[in-house]
Amino acid sequence: MLADAMTLLTTDRPALPEARIADVLRKHYGLVGKLEPQDSERDQNFLVQTTAGHACILKVANAAEAESITDFQLAALLHLENSPVDGLVPKVIRTTDGDTRLRVSVDDGHVHTVRVLSWLPGTLLPPDDLSPHALYRMGESLAALGKALAGFEHPASNYPLLWDIKQASGLGELLDTVTDPALREALERHLDTFLSEVQPRLADLRWQVIHNDLNPGNVLFRDDNHDEIAGIIDFGDMIRSPLVIDAAVACAYLCRRDDGSLADMLEFLRGYTALTPLTEDEFELLPYLVVIRNVTTVVISHWRASMYPENRAYILRSADRALHMLNTFGQRPPNAVTREMQEHCGNHD
């Protein structure tokens, strides 16, 4: 299972020529416009500015990604159409034949799945620029998305994914790529705690399909009001997992301030629990899950740095905030953090 998850992050991203992409858009979607490459961990993405004045995103899936996973992601977006979060998430744009995706062969023999999604307007804000109200709205919006996904099922919803922290036990196989002995030992301790105190309790929690990657880079704010949410993007890490993991992933990005403050995370949780109250067990496990998400970031970064040594400094730089969090938040007694969360949220079962 780990090998399958690793393959998705070690297979080169697609590199279809822009002329080929333009041809696909014209022939299969009836769209013509300017292509702007977008960053992506494992896919090839383009922002398309059409001559008709519209914008959309074209995504070329990694060759290692099973077609069933692409279908899962598309089915989830289709499920969200006409839901309470319709308008906050991308819509699937169909081909001129009415298909939600198509298969494109390339010269190297690989076949890639192509899909087109609507472009959501809005502004990305750095974590330090998020106001308390914006953080509250982030939590509220993630809870609303979770409610809209409740009941959605798909046979490919539990595929092997390194970023799925319920599968964190597999990270132990990557620890050898962490060259600093002290850091490796600390990461191993966190993983051992997860295995002994957290993983055995996950089965008793609420499970469903979750977004699994609500970080500030995936939240759009209104151009005219940076306190209000305009959209949630990037559904590429969706997975079926305990519902509380969705909140934990977001919290992991909101407790990395230099002063160790938890104010951002607590305000996010206040918004989340206003719509989706957490159970006592979920509150108890949440601090551990926040830690293990940051452990995941550090381990995967070191593993990828070992594969691409020429970019080692750049890759590890992205893990600096996660490492800082492990040295601050990760040292707090989990039961004390739980109490602080519950007191701030004011609603616990």
Short mmCIF file of C-alpha atoms in Angstrom, two decimals:
data_model
loop_
_atom_site.label_atom_id
_atom_site.label_comp_id
_atom_site.label_asym_id
_atom_site.label_seq_id
_atom_site.Cartn_x
_atom_site.Cartn_y
_atom_site.Cartn_z
CA MET A 1 0.00 0.00 0.00
CA LEU A 2 2.83 2.42 0.87
CA ALA A 3 4.56 1.56 -2.40
CA ASP A 4 1.46 2.60 -4.35
CA ALA A 5 1.28 5.90 -2.45
CA MET A 6 4.98 6.56 -3.05
CA THR A 7 4.64 5.86 -6.76
CA LEU A 8 2.18 8.72 -7.11
CA LEU A 9 4.76 11.17 -5.71
CA THR A 10 7.77 9.73 -7.54
CA THR A 11 6.32 9.50 -11.04
CA ASP A 12 7.22 12.59 -13.07
CA ARG A 13 4.45 15.08 -13.59
CA PRO A 14 2.87 15.06 -17.06
CA ALA A 15 4.51 17.39 -19.55
CA LEU A 16 2.09 17.68 -22.44
CA PRO A 17 3.09 20.46 -24.87
CA GLU A 18 0.91 23.54 -24.66
CA ALA A 19 0.02 23.08 -28.33
CA ARG A 20 -1.43 19.66 -27.48
CA ILE A 21 -3.37 21.10 -24.57
CA ALA A 22 -4.76 23.87 -26.79
CA ASP A 23 -5.79 21.25 -29.34
CA VAL A 24 -7.61 19.20 -26.68
CA LEU A 25 -9.45 22.27 -25.44
CA ARG A 26 -10.51 23.29 -28.92
CA LYS A 27 -11.56 19.84 -30.17
CA HIS A 28 -13.22 18.46 -27.03
CA TYR A 29 -14.40 21.50 -25.10
CA GLY A 30 -14.90 24.12 -27.78
CA LEU A 31 -12.59 26.47 -25.85
CA VAL A 32 -9.84 28.70 -27.18
CA GLY A 33 -7.66 30.89 -25.04
CA LYS A 34 -4.39 31.68 -23.32
CA LEU A 35 -2.72 28.94 -21.23
CA GLU A 36 -0.94 29.77 -17.97
CA PRO A 37 0.92 26.86 -16.25
CA GLN A 38 0.09 26.41 -12.55
CA ASP A 39 2.13 24.79 -9.79
CA SER A 40 1.20 21.25 -8.77
CA GLU A 41 2.81 18.49 -6.73
CA ARG A 42 1.98 15.63 -9.07
CA ASP A 43 -0.26 16.80 -11.95
CA GLN A 44 0.05 19.26 -14.84
CA ASN A 45 -2.34 22.17 -14.46
CA PHE A 46 -3.20 25.17 -16.62
CA LEU A 47 -5.27 28.26 -16.03
CA VAL A 48 -7.17 28.87 -19.27
CA GLN A 49 -8.19 32.44 -20.05
CA THR A 50 -10.68 31.97 -22.88
CA THR A 51 -11.23 34.41 -25.70
CA ALA A 52 -14.88 34.53 -24.59
CA GLY A 53 -13.78 36.17 -21.33
CA HIS A 54 -14.16 33.15 -19.07
CA ALA A 55 -11.55 31.23 -17.09
CA CYS A 56 -11.18 27.56 -16.18
CA ILE A 57 -8.59 25.08 -14.94
CA LEU A 58 -7.41 22.16 -17.07
CA LYS A 59 -5.84 19.32 -15.10
CA VAL A 60 -3.73 16.53 -16.62
CA ALA A 61 -3.56 13.69 -14.11
CA ASN A 62 -0.31 11.95 -13.24
CA ALA A 63 0.11 8.71 -15.18
CA ALA A 64 0.48 6.84 -11.86
CA GLU A 65 -2.95 7.95 -10.68
CA ALA A 66 -5.57 5.27 -11.20
CA GLU A 67 -8.53 6.33 -13.31
CA SER A 68 -10.78 5.36 -10.42
CA ILE A 69 -9.19 8.07 -8.24
CA THR A 70 -9.91 10.74 -10.86
CA ASP A 71 -13.48 9.44 -11.07
CA PHE A 72 -13.76 9.67 -7.28
CA GLN A 73 -12.69 13.33 -7.27
CA LEU A 74 -15.04 14.19 -10.13
CA ALA A 75 -17.94 12.34 -8.51
CA ALA A 76 -17.42 14.30 -5.30
CA LEU A 77 -17.55 17.64 -7.12
CA LEU A 78 -20.67 16.53 -8.98
CA HIS A 79 -22.21 15.50 -5.64
CA LEU A 80 -21.59 19.03 -4.33
CA GLU A 81 -23.47 20.69 -7.17
CA ASN A 82 -26.73 22.20 -5.92
CA SER A 83 -25.61 21.60 -2.33
CA PRO A 84 -25.31 24.36 0.32
CA VAL A 85 -21.65 24.86 -0.70
CA ASP A 86 -22.42 25.15 -4.41
CA GLY A 87 -20.57 28.26 -5.54
CA LEU A 88 -17.74 27.73 -3.04
CA VAL A 89 -16.24 24.77 -4.91
CA PRO A 90 -15.23 24.28 -8.56
CA LYS A 91 -17.74 22.89 -11.02
CA VAL A 92 -16.98 20.14 -13.52
CA ILE A 93 -16.99 21.40 -17.11
CA ARG A 94 -18.09 18.71 -19.53
CA THR A 95 -16.76 18.02 -22.99
CA THR A 96 -18.85 18.84 -26.04
CA ASP A 97 -19.96 15.17 -25.93
CA GLY A 98 -21.11 15.54 -22.31
CA ASP A 99 -18.24 13.62 -20.71
CA THR A 100 -16.71 14.68 -17.38
CA ARG A 101 -13.19 13.64 -18.44
CA LEU A 102 -11.25 12.27 -21.37
CA ARG A 103 -8.15 10.15 -21.93
CA VAL A 104 -5.17 11.56 -23.81
CA SER A 105 -2.28 9.45 -25.12
CA VAL A 106 1.21 10.92 -25.32
CA ASP A 107 4.34 9.97 -27.24
CA ASP A 108 5.98 8.15 -24.31
CA GLY A 109 3.14 5.64 -24.27
CA HIS A 110 1.42 6.98 -21.17
CA VAL A 111 -2.26 7.76 -21.11
CA HIS A 112 -3.41 10.67 -18.95
CA THR A 113 -6.86 11.63 -17.74
CA VAL A 114 -7.79 15.23 -18.52
CA ARG A 115 -10.56 17.17 -16.81
CA VAL A 116 -11.61 20.81 -16.81
CA LEU A 117 -12.98 22.66 -13.80
CA SER A 118 -14.41 26.13 -13.38
CA TRP A 119 -12.09 28.87 -12.13
CA LEU A 120 -13.11 30.46 -8.83
CA PRO A 121 -12.25 34.15 -8.46
CA GLY A 122 -10.81 35.32 -5.18
CA THR A 123 -7.69 36.26 -3.23
CA LEU A 124 -5.17 34.00 -1.51
CA LEU A 125 -3.93 35.37 1.81
CA PRO A 126 -0.73 34.48 3.71
CA PRO A 127 -1.48 32.77 7.06
CA ASP A 128 -0.25 35.77 9.04
CA ASP A 129 -2.72 38.06 7.24
CA LEU A 130 -5.84 36.12 8.25
CA SER A 131 -8.11 38.08 10.58
CA PRO A 132 -9.98 36.35 13.41
CA HIS A 133 -13.19 36.67 11.40
CA ALA A 134 -11.54 35.12 8.32
CA LEU A 135 -10.27 32.22 10.44
CA TYR A 136 -13.76 31.72 11.89
CA ARG A 137 -15.20 31.68 8.38
CA MET A 138 -12.58 29.14 7.29
CA GLY A 139 -13.69 26.80 10.04
CA GLU A 140 -17.35 27.36 9.29
CA SER A 141 -16.81 26.75 5.56
CA LEU A 142 -14.88 23.51 6.11
CA ALA A 143 -17.63 22.25 8.40
CA ALA A 144 -20.23 23.15 5.75
CA LEU A 145 -18.22 21.28 3.13
CA GLY A 146 -18.02 18.27 5.43
CA LYS A 147 -21.77 18.30 5.91
CA ALA A 148 -22.30 18.50 2.15
CA LEU A 149 -20.00 15.48 1.65
CA ALA A 150 -21.67 13.42 4.37
CA GLY A 151 -23.31 10.39 2.81
CA PHE A 152 -21.22 10.59 -0.36
CA GLU A 153 -19.55 7.27 -1.09
CA HIS A 154 -17.27 5.98 -3.83
CA PRO A 155 -15.37 2.67 -4.19
CA ALA A 156 -12.04 4.50 -4.66
CA SER A 157 -12.42 6.81 -1.65
CA ASN A 158 -9.87 4.99 0.53
CA TYR A 159 -6.92 4.70 -1.82
CA PRO A 160 -3.25 4.72 -0.66
CA LEU A 161 -2.24 8.33 -0.02
CA LEU A 162 0.88 9.45 1.84
CA TRP A 163 -0.91 12.62 2.95
CA ASP A 164 -3.68 10.60 4.62
CA ILE A 165 -2.64 10.76 8.27
CA LYS A 166 -4.72 7.77 9.30
CA GLN A 167 -2.11 5.84 7.27
CA ALA A 168 0.78 7.53 9.11
CA SER A 169 2.19 4.22 10.32
CA GLY A 170 3.68 3.78 6.85
CA LEU A 171 5.86 6.87 7.34
CA GLY A 172 8.20 4.79 9.49
CA GLU A 173 9.62 3.26 6.33
CA LEU A 174 10.75 6.73 5.20
CA LEU A 175 12.47 7.82 8.43
CA ASP A 176 15.90 6.71 7.19
CA THR A 177 15.85 9.66 4.78
CA VAL A 178 15.94 12.04 7.78
CA THR A 179 19.69 12.46 8.26
CA ASP A 180 19.60 14.41 11.54
CA PRO A 181 19.61 11.74 14.31
CA ALA A 182 17.89 13.95 16.89
CA LEU A 183 15.13 14.95 14.47
CA ARG A 184 14.67 11.35 13.33
CA GLU A 185 14.34 10.20 16.94
CA ALA A 186 11.76 12.91 17.68
CA LEU A 187 9.71 11.99 14.63
CA GLU A 188 9.86 8.33 15.60
CA ARG A 189 8.56 9.16 19.09
CA HIS A 190 5.60 11.02 17.62
CA LEU A 191 4.85 8.11 15.29
CA ASP A 192 5.07 5.63 18.17
CA THR A 193 2.60 7.74 20.16
CA PHE A 194 0.25 7.79 17.17
CA LEU A 195 0.43 4.01 16.84
CA SER A 196 -0.14 3.31 20.52
CA GLU A 197 -2.58 6.04 21.59
CA VAL A 198 -4.36 7.30 18.49
CA GLN A 199 -4.66 4.75 15.71
CA PRO A 200 -6.51 2.15 17.84
CA ARG A 201 -9.23 4.74 18.60
CA LEU A 202 -9.83 5.96 15.05
CA ALA A 203 -12.27 3.20 14.14
CA ASP A 204 -14.78 4.47 16.73
CA LEU A 205 -14.90 8.01 15.33
CA ARG A 206 -17.18 9.50 12.65
CA TRP A 207 -15.91 8.60 9.16
CA GLN A 208 -16.70 10.09 5.77
CA VAL A 209 -15.07 11.59 2.66
CA ILE A 210 -13.14 14.74 3.66
CA HIS A 211 -11.30 17.50 1.78
CA ASN A 212 -8.09 16.67 3.69
CA ASP A 213 -6.05 19.72 2.64
CA LEU A 214 -7.61 22.94 3.89
CA ASN A 215 -4.52 25.12 4.13
CA PRO A 216 -4.45 28.89 3.43
CA GLY A 217 -3.19 28.15 -0.09
CA ASN A 218 -6.46 26.37 -0.86
CA VAL A 219 -8.86 29.00 0.50
CA LEU A 220 -9.98 31.97 -1.58
CA PHE A 221 -11.25 35.16 0.05
CA ARG A 222 -13.49 37.71 -1.58
CA ASP A 223 -11.58 40.39 -3.46
CA ASP A 224 -13.72 43.09 -1.88
CA ASN A 225 -13.77 41.65 1.65
CA HIS A 226 -10.85 39.56 2.91
CA ASP A 227 -12.90 38.43 5.90
CA GLU A 228 -15.29 36.37 3.77
CA ILE A 229 -14.69 33.07 1.96
CA ALA A 230 -15.01 33.04 -1.83
CA GLY A 231 -14.07 29.43 -2.47
CA ILE A 232 -12.30 26.22 -1.49
CA ILE A 233 -10.05 24.62 -4.10
CA ASP A 234 -7.74 21.63 -4.66
CA PHE A 235 -9.66 18.43 -4.02
CA GLY A 236 -6.69 16.27 -5.02
CA ASP A 237 -6.09 14.85 -1.52
CA MET A 238 -9.70 13.93 -0.76
CA ILE A 239 -9.97 10.67 1.14
CA ARG A 240 -12.35 8.72 3.36
CA SER A 241 -11.09 9.18 6.91
CA PRO A 242 -12.26 10.19 10.37
CA LEU A 243 -14.07 13.53 10.07
CA VAL A 244 -11.92 15.16 12.76
CA ILE A 245 -8.84 14.71 10.55
CA ASP A 246 -10.27 17.36 8.22
CA ALA A 247 -10.13 19.87 11.08
CA ALA A 248 -6.72 18.57 12.23
CA VAL A 249 -5.14 19.16 8.83
CA ALA A 250 -6.36 22.76 8.79
CA CYS A 251 -5.23 23.31 12.38
CA ALA A 252 -1.74 22.06 11.51
CA TYR A 253 -1.26 25.08 9.25
CA LEU A 254 -2.67 27.51 11.83
CA CYS A 255 -0.46 26.86 14.86
CA ARG A 256 2.94 27.69 13.38
CA ARG A 257 3.39 31.30 14.48
CA ASP A 258 6.87 32.18 15.71
CA ASP A 259 5.54 33.00 19.18
CA GLY A 260 3.84 29.61 19.50
CA SER A 261 0.39 31.21 19.81
CA LEU A 262 -2.66 29.00 19.28
CA ALA A 263 -5.01 31.95 18.68
CA ASP A 264 -5.40 31.31 14.93
CA MET A 265 -6.12 27.61 15.37
CA LEU A 266 -8.58 28.24 18.20
CA GLU A 267 -10.56 30.79 16.22
CA PHE A 268 -10.71 28.41 13.24
CA LEU A 269 -12.01 25.67 15.55
CA ARG A 270 -14.61 28.02 17.02
CA GLY A 271 -16.01 28.50 13.52
CA TYR A 272 -15.82 24.79 12.70
CA THR A 273 -17.52 23.60 15.89
CA ALA A 274 -20.27 26.21 15.60
CA LEU A 275 -21.56 24.11 12.72
CA THR A 276 -20.06 20.68 13.53
CA PRO A 277 -19.50 20.19 17.27
CA LEU A 278 -16.75 17.72 18.12
CA THR A 279 -17.27 14.78 20.44
CA GLU A 280 -15.18 14.31 23.57
CA ASP A 281 -13.09 11.63 21.82
CA GLU A 282 -12.51 13.87 18.80
CA PHE A 283 -11.36 16.73 21.02
CA GLU A 284 -9.02 14.38 22.90
CA LEU A 285 -7.40 13.06 19.73
CA LEU A 286 -7.24 16.37 17.86
CA PRO A 287 -3.91 17.58 19.37
CA TYR A 288 -2.24 14.29 18.45
CA LEU A 289 -3.63 14.47 14.91
CA VAL A 290 -2.38 18.04 14.46
CA VAL A 291 1.10 16.89 15.49
CA ILE A 292 1.07 13.86 13.20
CA ARG A 293 0.06 16.01 10.21
CA ASN A 294 3.16 18.12 10.77
CA VAL A 295 5.24 14.97 11.24
CA THR A 296 3.88 13.84 7.86
CA THR A 297 4.98 17.13 6.26
CA VAL A 298 8.50 16.85 7.69
CA VAL A 299 8.98 13.18 6.77
CA ILE A 300 7.65 13.53 3.22
CA SER A 301 9.80 16.64 2.68
CA HIS A 302 12.96 14.81 3.75
CA TRP A 303 12.06 11.79 1.64
CA ARG A 304 11.52 13.95 -1.42
CA ALA A 305 14.75 15.84 -0.69
CA SER A 306 16.62 12.54 -0.71
CA MET A 307 15.24 11.80 -4.17
CA TYR A 308 15.97 15.26 -5.55
CA PRO A 309 19.21 16.33 -3.81
CA GLU A 310 19.73 19.18 -6.26
CA ASN A 311 16.58 20.81 -4.82
CA ARG A 312 17.15 19.72 -1.22
CA ALA A 313 17.37 23.23 0.26
CA TYR A 314 14.19 24.36 -1.48
CA ILE A 315 12.20 21.23 -0.58
CA LEU A 316 13.20 21.30 3.09
CA ARG A 317 12.46 24.99 3.36
CA SER A 318 8.79 24.16 2.88
CA ALA A 319 8.94 22.02 6.02
CA ASP A 320 10.42 24.73 8.26
CA ARG A 321 7.08 25.87 9.67
CA ALA A 322 6.00 22.30 10.34
CA LEU A 323 9.26 21.62 12.15
CA HIS A 324 8.85 24.81 14.18
CA MET A 325 5.38 23.64 15.17
CA LEU A 326 6.74 20.29 16.36
CA ASN A 327 9.18 22.15 18.58
CA THR A 328 6.42 24.32 20.10
CA PHE A 329 2.89 22.92 19.83
CA GLY A 330 4.25 19.36 19.82
CA GLN A 331 5.72 19.85 23.28
CA ARG A 332 2.43 20.93 24.91
CA PRO A 333 0.56 18.34 27.02
CA PRO A 334 -2.24 17.10 24.72
CA ASN A 335 -4.82 17.13 27.53
CA ALA A 336 -4.05 20.81 28.23
CA VAL A 337 -4.46 21.65 24.54
CA THR A 338 -7.77 19.77 24.47
CA ARG A 339 -9.06 21.80 27.42
CA GLU A 340 -8.01 25.04 25.76
CA MET A 341 -9.79 24.01 22.56
CA GLN A 342 -12.97 23.09 24.40
CA GLU A 343 -13.01 26.26 26.48
CA HIS A 344 -12.52 28.45 23.39
CA CYS A 345 -15.15 26.64 21.36
CA GLY A 346 -17.65 26.54 24.20
CA ASN A 347 -19.33 23.40 22.86
CA HIS A 348 -18.22 19.91 23.73
CA ASP A 349 -20.26 16.78 24.13
#
